[in-house]
Tab-separated table of C-alpha atoms and ligand atoms in Angstrom:
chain	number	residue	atom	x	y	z
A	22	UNK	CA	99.124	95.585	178.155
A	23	UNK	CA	101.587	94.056	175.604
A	24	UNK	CA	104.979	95.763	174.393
A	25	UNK	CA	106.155	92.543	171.949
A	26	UNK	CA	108.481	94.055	169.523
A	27	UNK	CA	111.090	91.644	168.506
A	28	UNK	CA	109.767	88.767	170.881
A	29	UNK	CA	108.928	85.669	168.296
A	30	UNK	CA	106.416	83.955	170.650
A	31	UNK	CA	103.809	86.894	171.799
A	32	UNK	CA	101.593	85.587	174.270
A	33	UNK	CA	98.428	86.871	172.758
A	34	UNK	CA	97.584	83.875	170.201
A	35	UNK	CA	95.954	80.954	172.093
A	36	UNK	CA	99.013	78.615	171.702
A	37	UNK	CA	100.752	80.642	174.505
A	38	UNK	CA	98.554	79.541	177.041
A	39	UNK	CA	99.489	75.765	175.865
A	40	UNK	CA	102.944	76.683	175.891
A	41	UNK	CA	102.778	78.350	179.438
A	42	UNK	CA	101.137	75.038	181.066
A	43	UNK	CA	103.783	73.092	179.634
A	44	UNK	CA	106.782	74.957	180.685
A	45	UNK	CA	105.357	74.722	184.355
A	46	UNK	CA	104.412	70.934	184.381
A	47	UNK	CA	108.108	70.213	182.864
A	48	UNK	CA	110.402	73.265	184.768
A	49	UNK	CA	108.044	74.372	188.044
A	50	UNK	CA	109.529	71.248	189.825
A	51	UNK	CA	113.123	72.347	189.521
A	52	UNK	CA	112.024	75.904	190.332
A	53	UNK	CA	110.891	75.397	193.158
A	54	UNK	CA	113.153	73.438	194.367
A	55	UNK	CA	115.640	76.400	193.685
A	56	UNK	CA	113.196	79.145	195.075
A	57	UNK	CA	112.889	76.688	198.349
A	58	UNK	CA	116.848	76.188	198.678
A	59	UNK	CA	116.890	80.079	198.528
A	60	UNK	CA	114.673	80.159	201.347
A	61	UNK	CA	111.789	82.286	199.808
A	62	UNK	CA	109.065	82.625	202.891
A	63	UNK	CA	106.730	84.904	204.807
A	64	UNK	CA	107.167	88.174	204.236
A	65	UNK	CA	109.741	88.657	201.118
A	66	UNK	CA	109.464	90.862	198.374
A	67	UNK	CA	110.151	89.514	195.145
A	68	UNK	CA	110.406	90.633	191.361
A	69	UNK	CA	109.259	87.664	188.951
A	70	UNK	CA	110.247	88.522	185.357
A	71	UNK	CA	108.911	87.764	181.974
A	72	UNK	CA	106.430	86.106	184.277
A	73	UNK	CA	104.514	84.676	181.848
A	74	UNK	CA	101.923	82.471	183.170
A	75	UNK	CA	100.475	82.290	186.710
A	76	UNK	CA	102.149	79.586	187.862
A	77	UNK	CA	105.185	80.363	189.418
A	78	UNK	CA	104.133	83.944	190.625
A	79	UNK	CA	101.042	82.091	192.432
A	80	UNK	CA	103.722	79.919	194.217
A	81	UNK	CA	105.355	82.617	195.050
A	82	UNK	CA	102.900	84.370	196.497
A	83	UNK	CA	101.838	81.414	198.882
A	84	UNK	CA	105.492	81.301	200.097
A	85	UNK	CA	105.585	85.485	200.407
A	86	UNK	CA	101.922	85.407	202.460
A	87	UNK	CA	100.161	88.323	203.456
A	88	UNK	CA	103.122	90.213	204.653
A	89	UNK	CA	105.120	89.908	201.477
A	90	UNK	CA	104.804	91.240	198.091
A	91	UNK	CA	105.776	89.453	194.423
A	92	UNK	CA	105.966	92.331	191.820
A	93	UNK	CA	105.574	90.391	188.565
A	94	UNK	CA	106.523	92.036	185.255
A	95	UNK	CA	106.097	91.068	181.410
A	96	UNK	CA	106.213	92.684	177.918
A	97	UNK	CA	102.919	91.410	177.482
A	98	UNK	CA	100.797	90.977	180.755
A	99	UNK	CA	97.614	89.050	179.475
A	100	UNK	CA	98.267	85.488	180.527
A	101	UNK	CA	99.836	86.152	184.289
A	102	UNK	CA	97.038	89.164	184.412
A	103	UNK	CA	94.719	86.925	186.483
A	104	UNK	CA	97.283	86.553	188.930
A	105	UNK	CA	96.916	89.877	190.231
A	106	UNK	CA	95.611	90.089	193.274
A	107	UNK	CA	97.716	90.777	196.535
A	108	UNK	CA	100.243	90.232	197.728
A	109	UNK	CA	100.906	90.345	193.944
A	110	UNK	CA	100.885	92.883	191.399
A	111	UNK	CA	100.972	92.583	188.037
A	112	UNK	CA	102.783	95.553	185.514
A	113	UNK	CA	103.615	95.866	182.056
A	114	UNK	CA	107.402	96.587	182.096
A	115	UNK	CA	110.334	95.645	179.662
A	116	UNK	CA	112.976	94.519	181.610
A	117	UNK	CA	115.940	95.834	179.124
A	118	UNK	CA	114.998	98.951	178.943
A	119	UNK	CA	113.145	100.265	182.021
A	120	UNK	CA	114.181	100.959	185.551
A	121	UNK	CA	113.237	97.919	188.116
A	122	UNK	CA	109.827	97.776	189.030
A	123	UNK	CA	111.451	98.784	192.566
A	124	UNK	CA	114.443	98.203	194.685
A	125	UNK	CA	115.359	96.313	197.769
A	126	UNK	CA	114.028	92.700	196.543
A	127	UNK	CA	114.681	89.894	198.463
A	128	UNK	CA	114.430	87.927	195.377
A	129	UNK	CA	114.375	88.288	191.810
A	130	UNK	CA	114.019	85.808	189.255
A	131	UNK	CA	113.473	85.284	185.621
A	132	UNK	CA	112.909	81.628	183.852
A	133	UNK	CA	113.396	81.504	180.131
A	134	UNK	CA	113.606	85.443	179.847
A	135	UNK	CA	117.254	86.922	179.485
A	136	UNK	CA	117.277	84.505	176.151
A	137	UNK	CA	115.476	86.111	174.191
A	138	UNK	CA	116.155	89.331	175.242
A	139	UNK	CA	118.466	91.353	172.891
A	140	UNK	CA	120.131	93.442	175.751
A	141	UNK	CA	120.251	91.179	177.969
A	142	UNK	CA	122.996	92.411	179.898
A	143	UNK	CA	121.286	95.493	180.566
A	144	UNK	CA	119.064	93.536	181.541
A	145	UNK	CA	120.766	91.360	184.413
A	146	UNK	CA	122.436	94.703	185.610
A	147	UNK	CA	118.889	95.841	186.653
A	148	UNK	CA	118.050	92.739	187.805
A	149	UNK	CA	121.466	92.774	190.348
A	150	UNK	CA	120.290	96.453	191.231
A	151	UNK	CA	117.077	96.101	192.608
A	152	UNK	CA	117.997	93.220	195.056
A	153	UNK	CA	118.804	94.138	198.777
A	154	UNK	CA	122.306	93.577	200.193
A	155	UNK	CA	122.181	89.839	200.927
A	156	UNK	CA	118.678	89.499	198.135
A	157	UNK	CA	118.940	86.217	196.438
A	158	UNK	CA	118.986	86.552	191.870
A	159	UNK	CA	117.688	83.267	190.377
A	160	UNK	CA	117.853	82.903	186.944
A	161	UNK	CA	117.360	79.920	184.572
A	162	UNK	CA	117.569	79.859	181.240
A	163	UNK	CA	118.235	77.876	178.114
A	164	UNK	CA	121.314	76.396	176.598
A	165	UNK	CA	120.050	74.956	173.594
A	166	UNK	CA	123.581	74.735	171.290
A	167	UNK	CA	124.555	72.568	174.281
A	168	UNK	CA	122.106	70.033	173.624
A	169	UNK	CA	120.007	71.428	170.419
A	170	UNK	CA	117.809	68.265	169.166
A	171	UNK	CA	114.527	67.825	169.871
A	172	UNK	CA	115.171	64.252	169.258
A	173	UNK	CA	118.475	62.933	170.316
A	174	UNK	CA	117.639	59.654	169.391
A	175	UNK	CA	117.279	60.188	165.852
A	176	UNK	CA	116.815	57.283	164.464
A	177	UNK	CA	114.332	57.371	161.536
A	178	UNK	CA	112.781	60.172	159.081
A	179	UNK	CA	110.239	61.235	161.698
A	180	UNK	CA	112.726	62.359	163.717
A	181	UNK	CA	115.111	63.971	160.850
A	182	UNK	CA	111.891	66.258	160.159
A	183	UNK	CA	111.707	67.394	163.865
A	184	UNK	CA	115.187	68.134	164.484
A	185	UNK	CA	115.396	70.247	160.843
A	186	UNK	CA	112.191	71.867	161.998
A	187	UNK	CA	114.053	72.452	165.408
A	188	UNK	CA	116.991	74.127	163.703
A	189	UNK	CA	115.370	76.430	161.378
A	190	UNK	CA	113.087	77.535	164.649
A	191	UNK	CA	116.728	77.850	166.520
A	192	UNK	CA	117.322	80.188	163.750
A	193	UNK	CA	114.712	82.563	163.209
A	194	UNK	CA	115.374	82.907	167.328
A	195	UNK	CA	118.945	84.077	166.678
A	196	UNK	CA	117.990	86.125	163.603
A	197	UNK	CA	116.157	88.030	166.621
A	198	UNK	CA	118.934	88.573	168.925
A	199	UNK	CA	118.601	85.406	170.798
A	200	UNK	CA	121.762	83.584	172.286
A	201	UNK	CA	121.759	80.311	171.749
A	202	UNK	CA	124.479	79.388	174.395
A	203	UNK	CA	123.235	81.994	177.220
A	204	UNK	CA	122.863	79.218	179.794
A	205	UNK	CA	126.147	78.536	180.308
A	206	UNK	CA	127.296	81.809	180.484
A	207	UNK	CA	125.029	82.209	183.640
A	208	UNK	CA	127.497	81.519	186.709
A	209	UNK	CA	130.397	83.723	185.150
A	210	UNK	CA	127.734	86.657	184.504
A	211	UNK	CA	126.771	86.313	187.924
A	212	UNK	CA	130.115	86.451	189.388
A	213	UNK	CA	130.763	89.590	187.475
A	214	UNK	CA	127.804	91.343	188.690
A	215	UNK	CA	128.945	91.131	191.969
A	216	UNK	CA	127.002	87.912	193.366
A	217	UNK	CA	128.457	85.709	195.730
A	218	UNK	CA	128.360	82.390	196.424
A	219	UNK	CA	127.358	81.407	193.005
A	220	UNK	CA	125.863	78.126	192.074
A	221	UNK	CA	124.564	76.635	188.855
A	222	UNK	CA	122.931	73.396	187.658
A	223	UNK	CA	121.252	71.844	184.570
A	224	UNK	CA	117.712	69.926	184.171
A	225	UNK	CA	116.752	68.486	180.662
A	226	UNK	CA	113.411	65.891	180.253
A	227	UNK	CA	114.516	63.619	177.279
A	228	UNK	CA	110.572	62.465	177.033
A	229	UNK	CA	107.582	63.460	178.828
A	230	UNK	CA	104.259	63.819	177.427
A	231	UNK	CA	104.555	67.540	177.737
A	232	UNK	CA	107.311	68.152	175.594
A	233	UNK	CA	105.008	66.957	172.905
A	234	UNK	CA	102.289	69.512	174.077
A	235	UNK	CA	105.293	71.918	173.521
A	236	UNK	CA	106.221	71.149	170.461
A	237	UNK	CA	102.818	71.361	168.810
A	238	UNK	CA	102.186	74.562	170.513
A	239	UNK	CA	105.373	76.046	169.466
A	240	UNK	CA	105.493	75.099	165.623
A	241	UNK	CA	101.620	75.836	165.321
A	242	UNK	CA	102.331	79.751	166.956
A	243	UNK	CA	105.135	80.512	164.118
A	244	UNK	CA	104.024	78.183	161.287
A	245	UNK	CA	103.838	81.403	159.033
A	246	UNK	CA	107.184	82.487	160.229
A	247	UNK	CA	108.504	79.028	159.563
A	248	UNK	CA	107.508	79.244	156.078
A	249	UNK	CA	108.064	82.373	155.335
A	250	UNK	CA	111.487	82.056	156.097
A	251	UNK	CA	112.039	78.629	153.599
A	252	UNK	CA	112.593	76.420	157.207
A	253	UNK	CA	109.908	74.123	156.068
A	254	UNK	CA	106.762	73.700	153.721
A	255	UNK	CA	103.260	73.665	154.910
A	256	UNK	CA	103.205	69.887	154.205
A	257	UNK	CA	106.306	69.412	156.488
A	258	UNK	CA	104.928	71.539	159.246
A	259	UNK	CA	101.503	69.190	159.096
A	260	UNK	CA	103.727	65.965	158.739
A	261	UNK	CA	105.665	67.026	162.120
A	262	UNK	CA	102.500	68.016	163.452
A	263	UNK	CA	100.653	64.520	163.095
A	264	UNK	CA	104.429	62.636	163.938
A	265	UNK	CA	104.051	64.589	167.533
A	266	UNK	CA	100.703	63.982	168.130
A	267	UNK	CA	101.106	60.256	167.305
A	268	UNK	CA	102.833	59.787	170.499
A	269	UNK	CA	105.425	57.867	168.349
A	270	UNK	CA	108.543	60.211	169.386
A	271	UNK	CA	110.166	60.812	172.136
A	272	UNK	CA	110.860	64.951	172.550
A	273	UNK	CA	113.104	66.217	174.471
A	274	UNK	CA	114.217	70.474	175.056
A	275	UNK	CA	117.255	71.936	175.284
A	276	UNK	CA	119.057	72.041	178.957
A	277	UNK	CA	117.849	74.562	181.553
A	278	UNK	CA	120.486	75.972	183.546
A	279	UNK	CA	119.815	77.089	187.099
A	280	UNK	CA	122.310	79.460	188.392
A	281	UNK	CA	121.578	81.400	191.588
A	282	UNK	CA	123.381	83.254	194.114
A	283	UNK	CA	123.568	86.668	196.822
A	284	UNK	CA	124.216	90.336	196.389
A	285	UNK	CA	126.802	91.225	198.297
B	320	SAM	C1	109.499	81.683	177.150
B	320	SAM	S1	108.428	82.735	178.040
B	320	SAM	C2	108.756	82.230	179.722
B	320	SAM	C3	107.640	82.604	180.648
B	320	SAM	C4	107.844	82.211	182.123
B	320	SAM	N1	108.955	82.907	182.721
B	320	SAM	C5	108.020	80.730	182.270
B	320	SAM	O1	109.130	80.260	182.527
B	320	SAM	O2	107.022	80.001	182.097
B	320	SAM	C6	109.270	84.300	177.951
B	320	SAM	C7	108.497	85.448	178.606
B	320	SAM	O3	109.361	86.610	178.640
B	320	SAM	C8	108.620	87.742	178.238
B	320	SAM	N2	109.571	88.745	177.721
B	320	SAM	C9	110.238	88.722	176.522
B	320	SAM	N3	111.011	89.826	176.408
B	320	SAM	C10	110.855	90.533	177.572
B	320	SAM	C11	111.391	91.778	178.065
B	320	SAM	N4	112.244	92.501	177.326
B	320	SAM	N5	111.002	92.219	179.298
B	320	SAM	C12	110.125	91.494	180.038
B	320	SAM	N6	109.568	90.318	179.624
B	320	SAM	C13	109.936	89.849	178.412
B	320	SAM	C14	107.638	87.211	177.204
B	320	SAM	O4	106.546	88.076	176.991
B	320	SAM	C15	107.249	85.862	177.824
B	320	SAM	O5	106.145	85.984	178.711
């Protein structure tokens, strides 16, 4: 069930679960508030992408009900797996290189996906293809060059070690074909595809308890890979580690942008 070449943060180890929980309690709200706007209800068919957790597909499937159907896909299946039950089904399916999972989607979204996702244009092009005329494309994603500290107010040497820990993490993302500045691209990439009315906004916490449950999930998953690769020393990784769980910082993430609009 897994297909993670390339991907930094597989969602095998036991930190992705941790990471998972925390993305919904600090993005579901805006999500849904998107997904509800869009008017997802009895009856549609929807493609989740890179679903990750269970979260959002679960939602989804309340809104769908027994009439619709929410297709959820991931490189690595394991963690939305339990999910599966209908109206939802659950496949192993890279969205970059594969056909869509099916056509004529009322919606199709993907949250923190496209990213990290070498070809990502292919990627959107399938996405466009398998709505309906008049489906609804969602998709959110980071932007973190436009706001890339983990601490903005960096005012002391605990938070000079998480924001150098931040950038050499940035880094080994963009060594693997992540861009760094996708978000904003969203609501031009979405015009070209052919969407119309095309909105986008932006959502940020700047502290929240589960940024910090983030964090330590997130260094603690590519601690090797952080070392390996000279961003920090074992003893900076545990410093960080203790700083976070302190309580003593306030964490922020880089912007989400929300752009959204209809095939035409
Ligand atoms: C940062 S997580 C976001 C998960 C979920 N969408 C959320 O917002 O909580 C990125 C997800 O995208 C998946 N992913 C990465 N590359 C992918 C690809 N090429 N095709 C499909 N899924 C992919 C990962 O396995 C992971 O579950």
């Amino acid at each position: 069930m897994t297909r993670t070449d390339g991907y930094l943060l597989d969602n095998q180890q036991s930190e992705a679960a941790e990471r998972f929980d925390a993305f919904a309690t600090l993005f579901d709200p805006t999500t849904f508030r998107h997904l509800e706007a869009l008017g997802v209800g009895p009856g549609w068919r929807c493609w989740e992408v890179g679903a990750g957790g269970t979260s959002v597909v679960s939602w989804l499937a309340r809104k769908v009900g027994p009439t619709g159907k929410v297709v959820a896909t991931d490189i690595d299946t394991s963690r939305v797996a339990p999910a599966a039950r209908p109206p939802v089904e659950v496949r192993v399916h890279d969205v970059a290189a594969e056909e869509p999972p099916g056509e004529g989607f009322d919606l199709v979204h993907a949250r923190l996906v496209l990213v990290h996702v070498p070809d990502r244009e292919r990627a959107l092009r399938s996405m466009v293809r398998a709505l309906r005329p008049g489906g609804r494309l969602l998709v959110e994603d980071a932007d973190p060059a436009l706001q890339p500290l983990l601490c903005p107010d960096e005012h002391g040497p605990e938070q000079q070690l998480a924001n150098r820990l931040r950038h050499g993490f940035r880094e080994l993302l963009a060594r693997r074909g992540a861009d760094l500045s996708y978000g904003r691209r969203l609501p031009r990439l979405l015009r070209e595809s052919g969407l119309r009315r095309v909105e986008a906004d932006a959502y940020f916490p700047v502290t929240s308890p589960a940024c910090s449950v983030l964090e330590s999930a997130t260094v603690r998953q590519i601690r090797d890979q952080l070392v390996t690769a000279g961003v920090a020393t074992d003893e900076d990784i545990d410093q960080h580690l203790a700083n976070v769980a302190s309580g003593s910082m306030d964490l922020a993430t880089a912007p989400m942008i929300s752009a959204w609009g209809r095939k035409a």
